[in-house]
PDB file of C-alpha atoms in Angstrom:
ATOM      1  CA  MET A  25       5.241  -6.725 -10.728  1.00  0.00           C
ATOM      2  CA  SER A  26       6.609  -3.218 -10.474  1.00  0.00           C
ATOM      3  CA  ALA A  27      10.336  -2.608 -10.089  1.00  0.00           C
ATOM      4  CA  TRP A  28      10.036  -1.220  -6.557  1.00  0.00           C
ATOM      5  CA  ARG A  29       8.103  -4.282  -5.362  1.00  0.00           C
ATOM      6  CA  GLN A  30      10.826  -6.457  -6.816  1.00  0.00           C
ATOM      7  CA  ALA A  31      13.452  -4.420  -4.960  1.00  0.00           C
ATOM      8  CA  GLY A  32      11.721  -5.257  -1.666  1.00  0.00           C
ATOM      9  CA  LEU A  33       9.834  -1.992  -1.163  1.00  0.00           C
ATOM     10  CA  ASN A  34       6.166  -1.924  -0.220  1.00  0.00           C
ATOM     11  CA  TYR A  35       3.398   0.590  -0.847  1.00  0.00           C
ATOM     12  CA  ILE A  36       4.037   2.337   2.482  1.00  0.00           C
ATOM     13  CA  ASN A  37       7.598   3.068   1.319  1.00  0.00           C
ATOM     14  CA  TYR A  38       6.244   4.182  -2.048  1.00  0.00           C
ATOM     15  CA  SER A  39       3.690   6.442  -0.382  1.00  0.00           C
ATOM     16  CA  ASN A  40       6.295   8.024   1.885  1.00  0.00           C
ATOM     17  CA  ILE A  41       8.580   8.862  -1.033  1.00  0.00           C
ATOM     18  CA  ALA A  42       5.668  10.206  -3.098  1.00  0.00           C
ATOM     19  CA  ALA A  43       4.457  12.440  -0.248  1.00  0.00           C
ATOM     20  CA  LYS A  44       7.973  13.727   0.351  1.00  0.00           C
ATOM     21  CA  VAL A  45       8.461  14.658  -3.304  1.00  0.00           C
ATOM     22  CA  LEU A  46       5.076  16.382  -3.377  1.00  0.00           C
ATOM     23  CA  ARG A  47       5.920  18.416  -0.256  1.00  0.00           C
ATOM     24  CA  LYS A  48       9.118  19.562  -1.944  1.00  0.00           C
ATOM     25  CA  SER A  49       7.216  20.675  -5.062  1.00  0.00           C
ATOM     26  CA  LEU A  50       4.877  23.175  -3.423  1.00  0.00           C
ATOM     27  CA  LYS A  51       4.851  26.958  -3.617  1.00  0.00           C
ATOM     28  CA  PRO A  52       7.432  28.408  -1.180  1.00  0.00           C
ATOM     29  CA  GLN A  53       5.121  29.625   1.599  1.00  0.00           C
ATOM     30  CA  ILE A  54       3.158  26.351   1.714  1.00  0.00           C
ATOM     31  CA  ARG A  55       6.331  24.308   1.285  1.00  0.00           C
ATOM     32  CA  THR A  56       7.968  25.535   4.493  1.00  0.00           C
ATOM     33  CA  GLU A  57       4.932  24.542   6.490  1.00  0.00           C
ATOM     34  CA  ALA A  58       4.611  21.196   4.704  1.00  0.00           C
ATOM     35  CA  LEU A  59       8.267  20.287   5.185  1.00  0.00           C
ATOM     36  CA  ARG A  60       7.922  20.930   8.885  1.00  0.00           C
ATOM     37  CA  ARG A  61       5.283  18.197   8.973  1.00  0.00           C
ATOM     38  CA  ASP A  62       7.788  15.913   7.284  1.00  0.00           C
ATOM     39  CA  GLU A  63       9.993  15.814  10.352  1.00  0.00           C
ATOM     40  CA  SER A  64       9.364  13.349  13.099  1.00  0.00           C
ATOM     41  CA  HIS A  65      11.238  12.763  16.283  1.00  0.00           C
ATOM     42  CA  VAL A  66      11.464   9.763  18.530  1.00  0.00           C
ATOM     43  CA  ARG A  67      12.651  10.242  22.050  1.00  0.00           C
ATOM     44  CA  ILE A  68      14.136   7.163  23.630  1.00  0.00           C
ATOM     45  CA  THR A  69      14.872   7.049  27.346  1.00  0.00           C
ATOM     46  CA  PRO A  70      16.773   3.982  28.456  1.00  0.00           C
ATOM     47  CA  TRP A  71      16.360   3.227  32.149  1.00  0.00           C
ATOM     48  CA  ALA A  72      19.086   1.845  34.328  1.00  0.00           C
ATOM     49  CA  ASN A  73      18.768   0.940  37.996  1.00  0.00           C
ATOM     50  CA  GLY A  74      15.346   2.516  38.324  1.00  0.00           C
ATOM     51  CA  ARG A  75      16.266   5.948  36.903  1.00  0.00           C
ATOM     52  CA  PRO A  76      16.504   7.368  33.404  1.00  0.00           C
ATOM     53  CA  ALA A  77      19.943   7.102  31.859  1.00  0.00           C
ATOM     54  CA  ASN A  78      21.157   9.352  29.048  1.00  0.00           C
ATOM     55  CA  LEU A  79      18.485  10.914  26.819  1.00  0.00           C
ATOM     56  CA  GLN A  80      18.562  10.368  23.083  1.00  0.00           C
ATOM     57  CA  THR A  81      16.540  12.105  20.416  1.00  0.00           C
ATOM     58  CA  THR A  82      16.644  10.578  16.993  1.00  0.00           C
ATOM     59  CA  THR A  83      15.416  12.049  13.771  1.00  0.00           C
ATOM     60  CA  PRO A  84      14.689   9.322  11.251  1.00  0.00           C
ATOM     61  CA  LYS A  85      15.686  10.285   7.739  1.00  0.00           C
TER      62      LYS A  85
ATOM     63  CA  MET B  15     -67.505  -9.545  -4.261  1.00  0.00           C
ATOM     64  CA  ALA B  16     -65.153 -10.968  -1.621  1.00  0.00           C
ATOM     65  CA  MET B  17     -62.722 -11.875  -4.335  1.00  0.00           C
ATOM     66  CA  ALA B  18     -62.783  -8.353  -5.780  1.00  0.00           C
ATOM     67  CA  PHE B  19     -62.106  -6.980  -2.328  1.00  0.00           C
ATOM     68  CA  ARG B  20     -59.180  -9.345  -1.849  1.00  0.00           C
ATOM     69  CA  ASN B  21     -57.741  -8.288  -5.213  1.00  0.00           C
ATOM     70  CA  MET B  22     -58.074  -4.659  -4.242  1.00  0.00           C
ATOM     71  CA  LEU B  23     -56.298  -5.321  -0.941  1.00  0.00           C
ATOM     72  CA  ARG B  24     -53.501  -7.071  -2.746  1.00  0.00           C
ATOM     73  CA  ASN B  25     -53.099  -4.195  -5.178  1.00  0.00           C
ATOM     74  CA  VAL B  26     -53.023  -1.659  -2.381  1.00  0.00           C
ATOM     75  CA  SER B  27     -50.452  -3.622  -0.376  1.00  0.00           C
ATOM     76  CA  ARG B  28     -48.314  -3.987  -3.465  1.00  0.00           C
ATOM     77  CA  ARG B  29     -48.435  -0.272  -4.043  1.00  0.00           C
ATOM     78  CA  ILE B  30     -47.500   0.411  -0.414  1.00  0.00           C
ATOM     79  CA  GLN B  31     -44.562  -1.937  -0.774  1.00  0.00           C
ATOM     80  CA  VAL B  32     -43.360  -0.127  -3.849  1.00  0.00           C
ATOM     81  CA  ARG B  33     -43.649   3.214  -2.139  1.00  0.00           C
ATOM     82  CA  ASN B  34     -41.703   1.977   0.884  1.00  0.00           C
ATOM     83  CA  TYR B  35     -38.933   0.829  -1.371  1.00  0.00           C
ATOM     84  CA  ALA B  36     -38.699   4.210  -3.094  1.00  0.00           C
ATOM     85  CA  ASP B  37     -38.598   5.969   0.269  1.00  0.00           C
ATOM     86  CA  ALA B  38     -35.379   4.163   1.175  1.00  0.00           C
ATOM     87  CA  PRO B  39     -32.175   6.309   1.216  1.00  0.00           C
ATOM     88  CA  ARG B  40     -31.620   7.651  -2.252  1.00  0.00           C
ATOM     89  CA  GLY B  41     -29.189   5.484  -4.119  1.00  0.00           C
ATOM     90  CA  ASP B  42     -28.465   8.033  -6.810  1.00  0.00           C
ATOM     91  CA  GLU B  43     -26.363  10.255  -4.558  1.00  0.00           C
ATOM     92  CA  MET B  44     -22.706   9.878  -3.771  1.00  0.00           C
ATOM     93  CA  ALA B  45     -21.226  11.204  -0.541  1.00  0.00           C
ATOM     94  CA  LEU B  46     -17.522  11.923  -0.837  1.00  0.00           C
ATOM     95  CA  THR B  47     -15.025  12.035   1.988  1.00  0.00           C
ATOM     96  CA  PHE B  48     -11.643  13.244   0.780  1.00  0.00           C
ATOM     97  CA  ALA B  49      -8.890  13.786   3.315  1.00  0.00           C
ATOM     98  CA  ALA B  50      -5.122  13.884   3.447  1.00  0.00           C
ATOM     99  CA  GLY B  51      -2.567  14.209   6.202  1.00  0.00           C
ATOM    100  CA  ASN B  52      -2.515  17.954   5.607  1.00  0.00           C
ATOM    101  CA  LYS B  53      -6.166  18.799   4.992  1.00  0.00           C
ATOM    102  CA  VAL B  54      -9.770  17.605   4.849  1.00  0.00           C
ATOM    103  CA  PHE B  55     -11.148  18.549   1.441  1.00  0.00           C
ATOM    104  CA  TYR B  56     -14.632  16.999   1.592  1.00  0.00           C
ATOM    105  CA  ASP B  57     -16.559  15.593   4.504  1.00  0.00           C
ATOM    106  CA  LYS B  58     -19.482  13.450   3.324  1.00  0.00           C
ATOM    107  CA  GLN B  59     -20.345  16.007   0.679  1.00  0.00           C
ATOM    108  CA  VAL B  60     -22.639  14.890  -2.125  1.00  0.00           C
ATOM    109  CA  VAL B  61     -20.850  15.248  -5.467  1.00  0.00           C
ATOM    110  CA  LYS B  62     -21.518  14.340  -9.089  1.00  0.00           C
ATOM    111  CA  GLN B  63     -18.396  12.561 -10.193  1.00  0.00           C
ATOM    112  CA  ILE B  64     -14.853  11.718  -9.075  1.00  0.00           C
ATOM    113  CA  ASP B  65     -11.953  10.786 -11.351  1.00  0.00           C
ATOM    114  CA  VAL B  66      -9.027   9.061  -9.667  1.00  0.00           C
ATOM    115  CA  PRO B  67      -5.652   7.732 -10.806  1.00  0.00           C
ATOM    116  CA  SER B  68      -4.975   4.296  -9.313  1.00  0.00           C
ATOM    117  CA  PHE B  69      -2.709   1.323  -9.783  1.00  0.00           C
ATOM    118  CA  SER B  70      -5.633  -0.519 -11.314  1.00  0.00           C
ATOM    119  CA  GLY B  71      -5.945   2.260 -13.884  1.00  0.00           C
ATOM    120  CA  SER B  72      -7.538   5.680 -13.863  1.00  0.00           C
ATOM    121  CA  PHE B  73     -11.275   5.589 -13.442  1.00  0.00           C
ATOM    122  CA  GLY B  74     -14.289   7.790 -12.962  1.00  0.00           C
ATOM    123  CA  ILE B  75     -16.828   7.168 -10.225  1.00  0.00           C
ATOM    124  CA  LEU B  76     -20.512   8.014 -10.554  1.00  0.00           C
ATOM    125  CA  PRO B  77     -23.260   7.163  -8.054  1.00  0.00           C
ATOM    126  CA  LYS B  78     -24.025   3.408  -7.877  1.00  0.00           C
ATOM    127  CA  HIS B  79     -20.496   2.473  -8.851  1.00  0.00           C
ATOM    128  CA  VAL B  80     -19.608  -1.109  -8.053  1.00  0.00           C
ATOM    129  CA  PRO B  81     -17.901  -1.347  -4.601  1.00  0.00           C
ATOM    130  CA  THR B  82     -14.168  -0.979  -5.139  1.00  0.00           C
ATOM    131  CA  LEU B  83     -10.894  -0.771  -3.274  1.00  0.00           C
ATOM    132  CA  ALA B  84      -7.781   0.578  -4.959  1.00  0.00           C
ATOM    133  CA  VAL B  85      -4.450   2.176  -4.132  1.00  0.00           C
ATOM    134  CA  LEU B  86      -3.841   5.642  -5.511  1.00  0.00           C
ATOM    135  CA  ARG B  87      -1.158   6.500  -7.987  1.00  0.00           C
ATOM    136  CA  PRO B  88       0.390   9.981  -7.798  1.00  0.00           C
ATOM    137  CA  GLY B  89      -1.749  12.220  -9.966  1.00  0.00           C
ATOM    138  CA  VAL B  90      -4.720  14.516 -10.196  1.00  0.00           C
ATOM    139  CA  VAL B  91      -8.037  13.634  -8.581  1.00  0.00           C
ATOM    140  CA  THR B  92     -10.870  15.547 -10.240  1.00  0.00           C
ATOM    141  CA  VAL B  93     -14.025  16.125  -8.218  1.00  0.00           C
ATOM    142  CA  ILE B  94     -17.055  17.381 -10.104  1.00  0.00           C
ATOM    143  CA  GLU B  95     -19.311  19.024  -7.565  1.00  0.00           C
ATOM    144  CA  ASN B  96     -23.090  19.157  -7.769  1.00  0.00           C
ATOM    145  CA  ASP B  97     -23.071  22.650  -9.285  1.00  0.00           C
ATOM    146  CA  GLY B  98     -20.732  21.409 -12.027  1.00  0.00           C
ATOM    147  CA  LYS B  99     -17.614  23.033 -10.568  1.00  0.00           C
ATOM    148  CA  GLN B 100     -14.448  21.009 -11.140  1.00  0.00           C
ATOM    149  CA  ASN B 101     -11.961  20.754  -8.314  1.00  0.00           C
ATOM    150  CA  ARG B 102      -8.557  19.368  -9.234  1.00  0.00           C
ATOM    151  CA  ILE B 103      -6.345  18.087  -6.419  1.00  0.00           C
ATOM    152  CA  PHE B 104      -2.960  16.400  -6.701  1.00  0.00           C
ATOM    153  CA  VAL B 105      -2.571  13.328  -4.478  1.00  0.00           C
ATOM    154  CA  SER B 106       0.748  11.688  -3.651  1.00  0.00           C
ATOM    155  CA  SER B 107      -0.625   8.275  -2.784  1.00  0.00           C
ATOM    156  CA  GLY B 108      -3.254   6.643  -0.613  1.00  0.00           C
ATOM    157  CA  THR B 109      -6.437   4.631  -0.991  1.00  0.00           C
ATOM    158  CA  ILE B 110      -9.806   4.946  -2.675  1.00  0.00           C
ATOM    159  CA  THR B 111     -12.830   3.077  -1.316  1.00  0.00           C
ATOM    160  CA  VAL B 112     -16.213   2.892  -3.008  1.00  0.00           C
ATOM    161  CA  ASN B 113     -18.854   1.408  -0.698  1.00  0.00           C
ATOM    162  CA  ASP B 114     -22.089  -0.434  -1.364  1.00  0.00           C
ATOM    163  CA  ASP B 115     -24.143   2.623  -0.312  1.00  0.00           C
ATOM    164  CA  SER B 116     -22.359   4.748  -2.969  1.00  0.00           C
ATOM    165  CA  SER B 117     -20.272   6.620  -0.398  1.00  0.00           C
ATOM    166  CA  VAL B 118     -16.666   7.182  -1.437  1.00  0.00           C
ATOM    167  CA  GLN B 119     -13.549   7.713   0.655  1.00  0.00           C
ATOM    168  CA  VAL B 120     -10.351   9.091  -0.810  1.00  0.00           C
ATOM    169  CA  LEU B 121      -7.569   9.023   1.772  1.00  0.00           C
ATOM    170  CA  ALA B 122      -4.237  10.458   0.687  1.00  0.00           C
ATOM    171  CA  GLU B 123      -0.925  10.835   2.455  1.00  0.00           C
ATOM    172  CA  GLU B 124      -0.451  14.325   1.005  1.00  0.00           C
ATOM    173  CA  ALA B 125      -2.824  16.271  -1.241  1.00  0.00           C
ATOM    174  CA  HIS B 126      -2.817  19.804  -2.603  1.00  0.00           C
ATOM    175  CA  PRO B 127      -4.933  21.766  -5.055  1.00  0.00           C
ATOM    176  CA  LEU B 128      -3.122  22.268  -8.367  1.00  0.00           C
ATOM    177  CA  GLU B 129      -2.641  25.984  -7.739  1.00  0.00           C
ATOM    178  CA  ASN B 130      -0.395  25.120  -4.766  1.00  0.00           C
ATOM    179  CA  LEU B 131       2.091  23.290  -6.985  1.00  0.00           C
ATOM    180  CA  ASP B 132       5.272  25.093  -7.969  1.00  0.00           C
ATOM    181  CA  ARG B 133       6.469  24.067 -11.395  1.00  0.00           C
ATOM    182  CA  SER B 134      10.097  25.093 -10.949  1.00  0.00           C
ATOM    183  CA  ALA B 135      10.323  23.393  -7.539  1.00  0.00           C
ATOM    184  CA  ALA B 136       8.884  20.240  -9.101  1.00  0.00           C
ATOM    185  CA  GLN B 137      11.383  20.491 -11.950  1.00  0.00           C
ATOM    186  CA  GLU B 138      14.164  20.781  -9.396  1.00  0.00           C
ATOM    187  CA  ALA B 139      12.864  17.751  -7.475  1.00  0.00           C
ATOM    188  CA  LEU B 140      12.734  15.867 -10.768  1.00  0.00           C
ATOM    189  CA  SER B 141      16.332  16.564 -11.758  1.00  0.00           C
ATOM    190  CA  LYS B 142      17.506  15.731  -8.251  1.00  0.00           C
ATOM    191  CA  ALA B 143      15.649  12.420  -8.385  1.00  0.00           C
ATOM    192  CA  GLN B 144      17.092  11.713 -11.836  1.00  0.00           C
ATOM    193  CA  SER B 145      20.652  12.235 -10.654  1.00  0.00           C
ATOM    194  CA  GLN B 146      19.953  10.038  -7.616  1.00  0.00           C
ATOM    195  CA  LEU B 147      18.657   7.369  -9.977  1.00  0.00           C
ATOM    196  CA  SER B 148      21.802   7.416 -12.099  1.00  0.00           C
ATOM    197  CA  SER B 149      24.089   7.309  -9.070  1.00  0.00           C
ATOM    198  CA  ALA B 150      22.093   4.693  -7.135  1.00  0.00           C
ATOM    199  CA  ALA B 151      24.397   2.021  -5.757  1.00  0.00           C
ATOM    200  CA  ASN B 152      21.960  -0.829  -5.184  1.00  0.00           C
ATOM    201  CA  ASP B 153      18.546  -2.095  -6.278  1.00  0.00           C
ATOM    202  CA  LYS B 154      16.740  -0.533  -3.329  1.00  0.00           C
ATOM    203  CA  ALA B 155      18.240   2.939  -3.793  1.00  0.00           C
ATOM    204  CA  LYS B 156      17.542   2.647  -7.504  1.00  0.00           C
ATOM    205  CA  ALA B 157      13.894   1.723  -6.882  1.00  0.00           C
ATOM    206  CA  GLU B 158      13.460   4.585  -4.405  1.00  0.00           C
ATOM    207  CA  ALA B 159      14.909   7.089  -6.861  1.00  0.00           C
ATOM    208  CA  ALA B 160      12.757   5.683  -9.660  1.00  0.00           C
ATOM    209  CA  ILE B 161       9.640   6.292  -7.556  1.00  0.00           C
ATOM    210  CA  ALA B 162      10.742   9.876  -6.891  1.00  0.00           C
ATOM    211  CA  VAL B 163      11.311  10.415 -10.628  1.00  0.00           C
ATOM    212  CA  GLU B 164       7.882   9.007 -11.465  1.00  0.00           C
ATOM    213  CA  VAL B 165       6.149  11.217  -8.865  1.00  0.00           C
ATOM    214  CA  ALA B 166       8.090  14.355  -9.817  1.00  0.00           C
ATOM    215  CA  GLU B 167       7.220  13.820 -13.486  1.00  0.00           C
ATOM    216  CA  GLU B 168       3.538  13.623 -12.593  1.00  0.00           C
ATOM    217  CA  ILE B 169       3.778  16.829 -10.533  1.00  0.00           C
ATOM    218  CA  VAL B 170       5.537  18.707 -13.353  1.00  0.00           C
ATOM    219  CA  LYS B 171       2.848  17.499 -15.764  1.00  0.00           C
ATOM    220  CA  ALA B 172       0.039  18.515 -13.398  1.00  0.00           C
ATOM    221  CA  ALA B 173       1.599  21.887 -12.577  1.00  0.00           C
ATOM    222  CA  ALA B 174       1.682  22.678 -16.299  1.00  0.00           C
ATOM    223  CA  THR B 175      -2.103  22.276 -16.507  1.00  0.00           C
ATOM    224  CA  ALA B 176      -2.847  24.338 -13.382  1.00  0.00           C
TER     225      ALA B 176
END
């Protein structure tokens, strides 16, 4: 069993890290565009008393 | 006389059967679909050969390969097109599927032709990953850094052959 499996990681984690490293290793002009794809945002809107409360935007690392 | 006729009929029907079988979709062709999150490289294009790096070892695929499922290892996928042209593409990770009808799907999270790789950027990513590995506080951080090191090493190696 590989070390990362033993440490509790799965192939999805492995794949994410691998893709991230590859995006960082591209030629500058392609890299900027690729790194933009790396970002993802989740917008969470908690509701209280039938109306949206404070807005939160999180950027997972 | 009747017997000769029956024999002839049997021969003819046998020949028709054989011909029908040969008319079935050609089994000596391999349709490749190769896509990543960033780009579609091939869409059901007939190719000669595909070499892939996987966790079950690196292997080459020719038409009529035994059906296979494997997870990709970071490395270079080589596609040999029908005109003999070799196309080398670096894949981060993903899956490779070889189906019973000889069609092949390579699905990668990120994939780029070798000429898009930047050797110095890869070198930088490698040294960063190495320092993260040496300063990793726990098993998980250590494993994550080790993956990054492994991938960066492969990219540096591939970029050198571009």
